């Protein structure tokens, strides 16, 4: 089917929009750039929650959330394997008529997603106090191979050893990989029929080429994408909506977009199911409806509030052990906002403010994870409102806009916590993190685990003698051990993603991408500050090992002072930067599945507790079993020169070595920022500006 650009321009749903390349090709960014209205004012136009919003939120809390808080899991559907159209329509209440759609047929009821792996599903069902359906179990243990089974069929002995010893933790080998942001805006802008027609053309583009495995896989995956889009239409029809064509009003644009996201979370349980970059897109529809006289500010805020309520009740069936790894039950429905376009205009809109206002109207919440792309040049009114909401709710995350825009463009969004990617153009093979701190202890002990005493890695010499550790010797051994650790880690990731594509493919999310996309392999490290401080102690102080009766080094006596990472001291900070660079160089040397581009994150926002639980004592003084500091943070209590100094230390890590993101978590008592709210806001804005200023 050939679609004429002139005909598309006349599509009634697009009346009032300026045309561009977006009318003839799938290009949401071009639509936004041609039509959005930057907003440089303040928060004065905002309104509070409507009565309908308050009633809905109250019903949700009293009838469902209160039960979940008591039981951990509200309910589980044990009869129906999840899919886009597996469940009939569900509502929070009869008044839930602003934005509709639930993952199952009842709020907070969790669905089985057994294509990832049956064992995790069965364990989670039993932990929730429910009984397993024997027929479903037989299907997924006898007749239908799962992703988890595929992975363990291929895992090598060294991967199993590394996994069991916790030097690699949290691998997505039994649940969805996540880190894929479908361009859910496409559903609203183009309608599903147009998206299907484009995918059909892509499927047949190589129809006359000789057979190859890549050619066959391409056609099969696109066919799965088309089927998923058809299911998406069917699911929306069950709620009374026809999403075959573009949305015509602001409420429809939000609803259509949410249906796209709902299809993803109905069919995948990824570690991070991010929502994307939506505010500028939605704002275009709001502004048009304002001009038409069919929308008020109260209604616009109500629509955004209703959408955020839906994002707050996303739930996946998880085991208690999963919750321990991630310190709770996060799902990172990340909504990215703020920043600038390549043309120098701010991407802040009035809907950017409306999103922040949900934290006032509905109260603080971790989801959706609101991530603001910060720049010192952002409109002052927006910066001050961000700071005010941060002070009041502690519910906003910030990333440096110039870094993201320089590497990923101005239509990028965050997948999970800190991982940027251009929306609809790229996906990531998510890979948890390798325990870089534990790798240092393995280097010192020649591959023996410092807790169990087991020989995990063969062929490496431990540190000899009982005298003080020598920095050059330890660094040499650490680099050698990293060769083994990184090679094992990447081998596991390649296997996982080969299996995931084969047995648990994310058809609807990939249907909302360009067919030809960039793939990255999201590697990462945990325990950076501990390694940096320990190596600094070995280099600048005197560190004597303490052995048990088998000769295993289990502790250290450290005498003398040494510089600590996180205090803007180049001696320690350079060690940290070298570690990040060294690990990334080793990752880059290994071939990646589907020619993915390797990236790295310095990230343990939640799993820092479980990493610490399974790791021993360090020369830095870090004690066995205690939590790691999160992300790229300095060691807990080691940063003695204030928040700005720690930000400057983190800023010395080369972003090109960690393009998957670098996380710094800071806690500030509001009263320490100033005597009153206005002063606190001003000072927090100043700290953010100073910490994210463009160098050079």
XYZ file of C-alpha atoms in Angstrom:
696
model
C 0.000 0.000 0.000
C 1.402 3.380 -1.049
C 0.288 6.322 1.059
C 0.434 9.748 -0.519
C 1.900 12.463 1.683
C -0.660 14.992 0.474
C -3.516 12.717 1.483
C -1.987 12.227 4.900
C -1.705 15.960 5.446
C -5.504 16.152 5.058
C -6.153 13.517 7.731
C -8.858 15.092 9.883
C -7.154 14.047 13.125
C -4.193 16.210 12.088
C -6.159 19.411 11.495
C -4.242 22.362 12.920
C -0.864 20.646 12.924
C 2.035 21.932 10.846
C 3.091 19.302 8.328
C 6.596 17.983 7.800
C 8.426 14.770 7.057
C 6.346 13.180 9.824
C 3.318 13.111 7.522
C 4.955 10.816 4.983
C 7.278 8.781 7.218
C 7.094 7.544 10.813
C 8.876 10.401 12.546
C 7.433 11.508 15.880
C 10.391 13.756 16.633
C 9.726 15.816 13.508
C 6.061 16.147 14.517
C 7.068 17.448 17.937
C 9.668 19.867 16.607
C 7.198 21.292 14.083
C 4.312 21.683 16.522
C 5.251 22.021 20.188
C 5.101 25.249 22.199
C 8.046 25.867 24.552
C 6.992 27.260 27.915
C 9.265 29.617 29.835
C 6.815 30.768 32.482
C 6.209 29.627 36.038
C 3.801 27.316 37.850
C 0.973 29.821 38.386
C -1.330 28.253 35.775
C -1.407 24.866 37.554
C -4.477 23.499 39.323
C -5.118 20.940 42.005
C -6.853 17.582 41.629
C -10.479 17.396 40.523
C -13.125 15.718 42.654
C -13.129 12.814 40.206
C -9.377 12.333 40.627
C -9.642 12.399 44.416
C -12.530 9.911 44.425
C -10.669 7.555 42.116
C -7.451 7.742 44.142
C -9.374 7.198 47.365
C -11.164 4.146 45.936
C -7.881 2.695 44.719
C -6.209 3.220 48.078
C -9.000 1.899 50.301
C -10.115 -1.041 48.155
C -6.856 -2.240 46.649
C -3.609 -0.597 47.805
C -4.379 -1.038 51.503
C -4.913 -4.774 50.948
C -1.685 -5.041 48.945
C 0.295 -3.290 51.664
C -0.944 -5.881 54.139
C -0.507 -8.972 51.939
C 2.457 -7.898 49.694
C 0.543 -9.212 46.656
C -3.093 -8.231 46.176
C -3.976 -11.165 43.900
C -2.591 -13.379 41.131
C -4.363 -14.774 38.084
C -3.174 -18.395 37.988
C -5.304 -19.502 35.021
C -4.301 -17.220 32.153
C -0.808 -16.806 30.702
C -0.407 -13.097 30.068
C -0.693 -11.508 26.637
C -1.803 -8.217 25.129
C -5.395 -9.406 24.711
C -5.499 -12.193 27.304
C -7.791 -10.351 29.726
C -11.111 -8.588 29.376
C -11.470 -4.931 30.319
C -10.890 -3.886 33.916
C -11.530 -0.659 35.813
C -10.653 0.878 39.150
C -14.247 2.022 39.653
C -17.331 2.962 37.660
C -16.023 6.515 37.702
C -12.795 5.453 35.977
C -13.656 7.030 32.649
C -10.770 9.441 32.064
C -7.940 7.069 31.088
C -8.838 3.364 31.098
C -6.952 0.095 30.948
C -5.482 -2.407 33.422
C -2.866 -5.132 33.089
C -5.472 -7.735 34.028
C -9.187 -7.414 34.779
C -8.776 -6.169 38.366
C -6.471 -3.444 39.727
C -3.221 -4.815 41.204
C -4.012 -8.398 40.182
C -0.784 -9.789 38.792
C -0.539 -11.928 35.689
C 1.638 -14.951 35.003
C 4.320 -14.410 32.374
C 5.651 -17.962 32.009
C 7.449 -17.478 28.692
C 10.392 -16.089 30.646
C 10.631 -19.091 32.928
C 8.223 -21.347 34.789
C 10.176 -21.835 38.014
C 10.081 -18.136 38.921
C 6.353 -17.999 38.143
C 5.582 -21.059 40.272
C 7.644 -19.778 43.192
C 5.988 -16.356 43.035
C 2.497 -17.864 42.908
C 3.161 -19.982 45.993
C 4.765 -17.070 47.870
C 1.588 -15.103 47.172
C -0.419 -17.847 48.871
C -2.031 -19.162 45.690
C -2.205 -22.592 44.075
C -0.515 -23.399 40.767
C -2.730 -24.490 37.876
C -1.457 -27.950 36.947
C -2.517 -27.657 33.295
C -0.595 -24.411 32.837
C 2.419 -25.909 34.596
C 2.383 -28.932 32.290
C 2.286 -26.704 29.203
C 5.318 -24.684 30.252
C 7.375 -27.556 31.620
C 6.569 -30.191 29.008
C 5.333 -28.643 25.768
C 6.543 -25.033 25.629
C 10.217 -24.232 26.159
C 10.847 -21.029 28.092
C 13.574 -18.409 27.924
C 14.988 -19.597 31.247
C 15.254 -23.182 30.019
C 16.971 -22.011 26.856
C 19.505 -20.016 28.861
C 20.425 -22.847 31.229
C 20.702 -25.300 28.367
C 23.549 -23.147 27.029
C 25.189 -21.732 30.176
C 28.794 -22.845 30.641
C 30.223 -24.164 33.931
C 32.106 -20.922 34.603
C 28.927 -18.857 34.166
C 27.109 -21.080 36.636
C 29.996 -20.736 39.096
C 30.105 -16.941 38.758
C 26.349 -16.749 39.143
C 26.220 -18.937 42.260
C 29.090 -17.082 43.929
C 27.356 -13.734 43.287
C 30.208 -12.113 41.423
C 27.473 -11.630 38.810
C 24.017 -10.980 40.256
C 20.572 -10.177 38.875
C 21.003 -11.488 35.328
C 17.693 -11.373 33.402
C 17.671 -15.105 32.738
C 14.249 -15.788 34.257
C 12.307 -12.557 33.631
C 11.913 -9.956 30.876
C 15.020 -7.987 30.028
C 13.342 -4.556 29.806
C 15.417 -1.530 28.737
C 13.247 -1.282 25.614
C 11.181 1.884 25.247
C 8.465 1.411 22.674
C 7.596 4.656 20.918
C 4.087 4.533 22.314
C 3.374 7.978 20.840
C 3.179 6.351 17.393
C -0.134 4.725 18.285
C -1.702 8.132 18.895
C -0.104 10.004 16.013
C -0.534 7.436 13.251
C -3.033 4.827 14.408
C -2.306 1.110 14.383
C -3.366 0.463 10.785
C -0.706 2.809 9.442
C 1.929 1.152 11.620
C 0.901 -2.278 10.350
C 1.144 -1.156 6.721
C 4.657 0.174 7.286
C 5.725 -3.077 8.936
C 4.304 -5.112 6.035
C 6.414 -3.113 3.608
C 9.503 -3.659 5.784
C 8.858 -7.382 5.937
C 8.881 -7.759 2.165
C 11.806 -5.480 1.387
C 14.211 -8.434 1.091
C 11.700 -10.965 -0.227
C 13.782 -11.722 -3.310
C 17.086 -12.081 -1.472
C 18.721 -15.507 -1.048
C 17.933 -17.264 2.210
C 20.009 -16.419 5.260
C 19.450 -16.827 8.989
C 19.330 -13.046 9.458
C 16.811 -12.686 6.593
C 14.570 -15.376 8.056
C 14.757 -13.990 11.574
C 13.938 -10.508 10.262
C 10.779 -11.712 8.520
C 9.701 -13.801 11.500
C 10.178 -10.973 13.999
C 8.294 -8.470 11.850
C 5.456 -10.962 11.495
C 5.312 -11.218 15.292
C 5.240 -7.424 15.490
C 2.299 -7.233 13.092
C 0.384 -9.846 15.102
C 1.074 -7.861 18.268
C -0.320 -4.683 16.694
C -3.474 -6.561 15.722
C -3.812 -7.768 19.324
C -3.347 -4.188 20.509
C -6.332 -3.095 18.425
C -8.395 -5.945 19.825
C -7.467 -5.039 23.406
C -8.434 -1.384 22.864
C -11.733 -2.451 21.282
C -12.606 -4.299 24.490
C -12.554 -0.900 26.200
C -14.683 0.650 23.468
C -11.929 2.415 21.516
C -10.941 2.158 17.868
C -7.208 2.882 17.695
C -6.859 1.882 14.051
C -6.552 5.572 13.134
C -4.873 8.596 14.740
C -6.137 10.213 17.922
C -8.312 13.278 17.420
C -8.337 14.939 20.854
C -5.902 15.349 23.713
C -7.720 12.777 25.806
C -7.577 10.314 22.912
C -3.867 11.043 22.355
C -3.103 10.190 25.975
C -5.410 7.162 25.909
C -4.016 5.803 22.630
C -0.445 6.261 23.901
C -1.269 4.519 27.153
C -2.819 1.606 25.253
C 0.522 1.144 23.502
C 2.314 1.044 26.841
C -0.379 -1.185 28.325
C 0.227 -3.709 25.550
C 3.885 -3.816 26.585
C 3.292 -4.317 30.308
C 0.580 -6.899 29.617
C 3.029 -9.062 27.692
C 6.477 -8.460 29.243
C 7.814 -8.240 32.794
C 11.078 -6.456 32.047
C 13.259 -5.178 34.843
C 12.559 -1.691 33.501
C 9.419 -0.903 31.509
C 9.977 2.782 30.836
C 7.312 5.041 29.335
C 9.512 7.380 27.286
C 9.409 11.107 26.567
C 5.815 12.234 26.457
C 5.190 15.741 27.777
C 5.998 17.714 24.615
C 3.979 15.279 22.511
C 0.907 15.440 24.754
C 1.202 19.204 25.089
C 0.693 19.681 21.340
C -2.725 18.042 21.617
C -3.585 19.988 24.775
C -2.724 23.304 23.120
C -4.827 22.464 20.065
C -7.809 21.554 22.248
C -7.402 24.783 24.194
C -7.537 26.714 20.912
C -10.638 24.754 19.896
C -12.290 25.630 23.195
C -12.949 21.985 24.107
C -10.523 21.656 27.020
C -9.919 23.452 30.317
C -6.809 23.436 32.458
C -8.678 21.414 35.077
C -9.456 18.746 32.470
C -5.879 18.715 31.159
C -4.488 18.162 34.658
C -7.128 15.529 35.331
C -6.030 13.585 32.242
C -2.377 13.630 33.318
C -3.331 12.721 36.898
C -5.405 9.797 35.596
C -2.531 8.567 33.453
C -0.069 8.751 36.338
C -2.471 6.791 38.538
C -2.353 4.017 35.951
C 1.448 4.110 35.890
C 1.551 3.893 39.672
C -0.349 0.602 39.729
C 1.766 -1.338 37.239
C 2.572 -4.685 38.863
C 4.549 -7.770 37.893
C 4.561 -11.212 39.469
C 7.918 -11.374 41.218
C 9.540 -13.681 43.734
C 10.655 -12.526 47.161
C 14.274 -13.168 46.121
C 13.819 -10.778 43.174
C 12.512 -8.143 45.575
C 15.636 -8.631 47.696
C 17.930 -8.106 44.715
C 16.174 -4.879 43.786
C 15.300 -3.788 47.342
C 11.565 -3.847 46.764
C 9.379 -4.250 43.715
C 10.402 -1.484 41.307
C 9.411 -1.469 37.658
C 10.869 1.875 36.553
C 8.023 3.268 34.471
C 10.395 6.126 33.756
C 8.983 9.322 32.220
C 11.717 11.605 30.849
C 11.235 15.354 30.551
C 12.922 18.745 30.252
C 16.111 19.443 28.335
C 16.673 21.206 25.030
C 16.225 20.509 21.352
C 19.113 20.595 18.929
C 17.826 23.953 17.688
C 18.389 25.555 21.101
C 14.740 25.744 22.146
C 13.789 24.337 25.515
C 11.661 21.187 25.381
C 9.891 22.254 28.571
C 6.150 22.656 28.004
C 3.183 23.329 30.258
C 2.649 19.574 30.419
C 6.148 19.266 31.911
C 4.721 21.255 34.812
C 1.526 19.188 34.859
C 3.580 16.010 35.255
C 5.387 17.434 38.294
C 2.058 18.630 39.675
C 0.893 15.004 39.947
C 3.332 14.611 42.841
C 1.424 17.365 44.628
C -2.066 16.257 43.605
C -1.577 12.533 44.272
C 1.262 12.616 46.778
C 4.874 11.385 46.438
C 5.602 8.063 44.760
C 8.587 6.268 43.205
C 6.612 5.514 40.023
C 6.577 6.761 37.452
C 10.265 7.539 37.868
C 10.266 11.177 36.739
C 13.667 11.987 35.240
C 14.406 15.607 34.339
C 17.127 16.391 31.814
C 18.765 19.292 33.594
C 20.663 22.249 32.182
C 21.637 25.512 33.790
C 19.900 27.168 30.817
C 16.483 25.652 31.492
C 13.720 28.223 32.109
C 14.035 29.575 35.612
C 10.396 28.910 36.458
C 10.768 25.250 35.574
C 14.030 24.850 37.478
C 12.511 26.393 40.563
C 9.400 24.230 40.365
C 11.551 21.112 39.964
C 13.541 22.109 43.040
C 10.375 22.858 45.006
C 8.809 19.499 44.159
C 12.091 17.717 44.948
C 12.183 19.354 48.360
C 8.545 18.521 49.051
C 8.451 14.954 47.696
C 11.989 13.549 47.083
C 10.541 12.020 43.907
C 12.510 13.468 40.990
C 15.713 12.237 39.362
C 18.036 14.446 37.318
C 20.432 13.786 34.460
C 22.744 16.096 32.515
C 20.948 17.171 29.351
C 24.078 18.141 27.423
C 25.618 14.687 27.872
C 22.495 12.865 26.754
C 21.760 15.179 23.817
C 25.363 15.087 22.577
C 25.425 11.287 22.389
C 21.776 10.262 21.928
C 19.975 13.237 20.395
C 17.143 15.455 21.582
C 14.389 12.822 21.485
C 16.115 10.489 23.927
C 14.560 9.018 27.048
C 15.737 7.007 30.025
C 15.210 3.265 30.192
C 15.312 2.166 33.816
C 17.249 4.580 36.023
C 19.991 6.276 34.040
C 20.204 4.546 30.642
C 19.481 6.900 27.714
C 18.422 5.962 24.192
C 16.651 7.667 21.267
C 12.996 6.663 21.430
C 11.922 4.162 18.802
C 15.389 4.033 17.266
C 17.329 1.920 19.749
C 16.936 -0.855 22.298
C 19.245 -2.298 24.888
C 20.194 -5.835 25.796
C 20.032 -5.331 29.561
C 22.632 -7.185 31.620
C 22.493 -6.350 35.340
C 25.984 -5.686 36.737
C 29.224 -7.420 37.531
C 30.553 -7.114 41.078
C 33.760 -5.180 40.401
C 34.491 -4.983 44.114
C 34.301 -8.730 44.648
C 36.551 -9.137 41.592
C 39.284 -7.269 43.493
C 39.048 -9.769 46.359
C 39.193 -12.630 43.846
C 42.346 -11.075 42.387
C 43.971 -10.929 45.810
C 42.935 -14.507 46.619
C 43.723 -16.030 43.237
C 40.104 -16.790 42.364
C 38.977 -18.180 45.719
C 35.747 -16.802 47.076
C 36.436 -14.795 50.219
C 33.215 -15.990 51.893
C 32.805 -19.637 50.894
C 36.496 -20.379 50.325
C 35.625 -22.211 47.103
C 37.952 -21.995 44.116
C 35.727 -20.225 41.602
C 38.373 -19.164 39.072
C 41.205 -21.483 38.129
C 44.731 -20.588 37.013
C 45.359 -17.319 38.889
C 48.062 -16.783 41.496
C 47.017 -15.210 44.812
C 48.987 -12.543 46.644
C 51.964 -14.194 48.360
C 53.327 -13.560 51.848
C 52.045 -11.781 54.910
C 53.657 -8.405 54.303
C 51.905 -5.217 53.141
C 50.143 -5.368 49.794
C 52.000 -3.877 46.827
C 49.877 -1.624 44.615
C 51.497 -2.601 41.308
C 51.186 -6.306 42.103
C 47.540 -6.007 43.155
C 46.639 -3.871 40.135
C 48.260 -6.391 37.779
C 46.332 -9.232 39.396
C 43.113 -7.188 39.308
C 43.444 -6.536 35.582
C 44.051 -10.235 34.974
C 41.040 -11.234 37.065
C 38.894 -8.688 35.246
C 39.739 -10.476 31.990
C 38.068 -13.614 33.320
C 35.185 -11.831 35.020
C 34.305 -9.611 32.043
C 34.619 -12.457 29.538
C 32.337 -14.643 31.663
C 29.880 -11.799 32.157
C 29.578 -10.901 28.467
C 29.314 -14.574 27.524
C 26.329 -14.848 29.865
C 24.734 -11.740 28.356
C 25.140 -13.018 24.809
C 23.469 -16.291 25.779
C 20.635 -14.568 27.634
C 19.704 -12.290 24.763
C 20.011 -15.012 22.144
C 17.535 -17.018 24.202
C 15.244 -14.062 24.926
C 14.870 -13.222 21.249
C 14.062 -16.871 20.584
C 11.613 -17.653 23.390
C 10.287 -14.358 24.837
C 10.470 -11.778 22.056
C 9.028 -8.332 22.877
C 6.810 -8.105 19.792
C 4.681 -5.081 20.693
C 7.582 -3.007 21.988
C 9.616 -3.707 18.869
C 6.567 -3.036 16.667
C 6.732 0.517 18.005
C 10.341 0.889 16.851
C 11.888 1.438 13.469
C 12.561 -1.943 11.889
C 16.278 -1.199 11.569
C 17.471 -0.163 15.010
C 20.633 0.324 17.019
C 21.199 -2.343 19.649
C 23.408 -1.751 22.662
C 24.639 -4.283 25.231
C 24.055 -2.706 28.618
C 26.882 -3.919 30.831
C 27.607 -2.427 34.229
C 29.697 -2.513 37.379
C 28.888 -2.416 41.072
C 31.145 -1.420 43.940
C 33.226 1.257 42.199
C 33.868 3.357 45.300
C 35.003 0.328 47.312
C 37.573 -0.680 44.680
C 38.793 2.898 44.285
C 39.199 3.418 48.036
C 40.796 0.005 48.549
C 43.351 0.558 45.795
C 43.969 4.039 47.161
C 44.594 2.536 50.604
C 47.046 0.031 49.140
C 48.856 2.789 47.236
C 48.952 5.572 49.820
C 48.699 3.758 53.197
C 49.974 0.416 54.536
C 47.600 -2.537 54.070
C 48.481 -5.893 55.662
C 46.369 -8.947 54.795
C 44.836 -11.194 57.465
C 44.560 -14.888 56.558
C 42.439 -17.703 57.986
C 43.872 -21.137 58.716
C 43.521 -22.181 55.050
C 45.560 -19.225 53.819
C 42.529 -17.351 52.490
C 42.781 -13.579 52.969
C 39.625 -12.628 54.849
C 40.473 -9.201 56.285
C 42.972 -6.334 56.185
C 44.782 -4.091 58.654
C 45.090 -0.630 57.139
C 47.440 1.867 58.783
C 47.834 5.486 57.764
C 45.692 7.949 55.847
C 44.718 7.660 52.212
C 42.619 9.807 49.838
C 39.042 8.684 49.330
C 36.990 8.926 46.178
C 34.215 11.519 46.392
C 36.135 14.484 47.829
C 37.325 16.067 44.574
C 40.803 14.631 45.173
C 42.431 13.597 41.892
C 44.536 10.899 43.553
C 41.489 8.791 44.417
C 39.202 10.033 41.659
C 41.715 9.115 38.955
C 41.802 5.549 40.279
C 38.005 5.374 39.994
C 38.094 6.727 36.438
C 40.804 4.217 35.515
C 38.714 1.318 36.823
C 35.712 2.378 34.734
C 37.888 2.818 31.648
C 39.671 -0.512 32.160
C 36.457 -2.510 32.489
C 34.939 -0.800 29.436
C 38.042 -1.511 27.335
C 37.807 -5.198 28.210
C 34.094 -5.290 27.381
C 34.700 -3.672 23.993
C 37.207 -6.364 23.062
C 34.536 -9.097 23.110
C 32.094 -9.730 20.196
C 28.479 -8.961 21.069
C 25.283 -10.765 20.109
C 23.624 -9.200 17.030
C 26.573 -6.826 16.722
C 25.335 -4.816 19.676
C 27.339 -1.771 20.701
C 28.728 -2.342 24.213
C 27.967 0.274 26.839
C 28.509 0.414 30.571
C 26.694 1.830 33.565
C 27.934 2.655 37.040
C 24.702 1.796 38.702
C 23.378 0.015 41.795
C 20.501 2.211 42.881
C 18.667 -0.664 44.570
C 20.748 -3.849 44.295
C 23.654 -2.361 46.272
C 22.280 -4.108 49.373
C 22.381 -7.637 47.949
C 25.801 -7.048 46.357
C 27.176 -6.070 49.755
C 25.509 -9.016 51.473
C 27.533 -11.451 49.374
C 30.923 -9.705 49.541
C 33.723 -9.770 52.136
C 36.017 -7.267 53.880
C 38.117 -4.692 52.002
C 41.341 -2.711 52.540
C 39.205 0.454 52.513
C 37.549 -0.619 55.745
C 34.290 -1.689 54.110
C 32.989 -4.586 56.166
C 31.692 -7.917 54.939
C 27.961 -8.164 54.357
C 27.297 -4.429 54.533
C 25.587 -2.619 51.626
C 27.597 -1.026 48.863
C 27.031 2.661 48.334
C 24.586 3.137 45.447
C 25.753 3.721 41.890
C 28.827 5.902 41.492
C 28.416 7.318 45.003
C 31.400 7.665 47.304
C 31.591 5.094 50.077
C 29.026 5.745 52.795
C 30.528 8.392 55.076
C 33.737 8.775 53.037
C 32.763 12.024 51.294
C 33.702 14.625 53.892
C 33.842 17.695 51.644
C 30.169 18.101 50.849
C 27.730 17.336 48.068
C 29.332 19.492 45.393
C 32.722 17.827 45.896
C 31.147 14.398 45.450
C 29.406 15.610 42.275
C 32.730 16.880 40.930
C 34.401 13.544 41.698
C 31.685 11.656 39.825
C 32.039 14.163 36.997
C 35.631 12.976 36.452
C 34.375 9.591 35.274
C 34.525 9.684 31.490
C 30.972 9.461 30.139
C 32.268 7.834 26.966
C 33.333 4.915 29.190
C 29.844 4.687 30.710
C 27.360 5.691 28.029
C 24.724 3.575 29.731
C 24.683 6.054 32.578
C 26.397 7.068 35.804
C 24.268 7.314 38.930
C 24.843 9.571 41.928
C 22.295 9.481 44.749
C 22.392 12.392 47.191
C 20.296 13.037 50.269
C 19.827 16.558 51.549
C 17.798 17.654 54.544
C 15.709 20.576 53.220
C 16.462 22.718 56.271
C 20.163 22.533 55.417
C 19.466 24.347 52.155
C 18.124 27.497 53.747
C 15.894 29.160 56.294
C 12.733 29.196 54.173
C 11.360 27.469 51.084
C 12.363 30.238 48.694
C 15.962 30.151 49.899
C 16.009 26.361 49.794
C 14.793 26.378 46.190
C 17.402 28.915 45.146
C 20.231 26.964 46.751
C 19.137 23.602 45.335
C 18.933 25.099 41.843
C 22.449 26.481 42.360
C 23.796 23.083 43.393
C 22.207 21.427 40.371
C 23.585 24.071 38.019
C 27.090 23.784 39.461
C 27.110 19.999 39.425
C 25.949 19.705 35.810
C 27.704 22.671 34.221
C 29.180 22.038 30.776
C 32.979 21.876 31.050
C 35.389 23.542 28.653
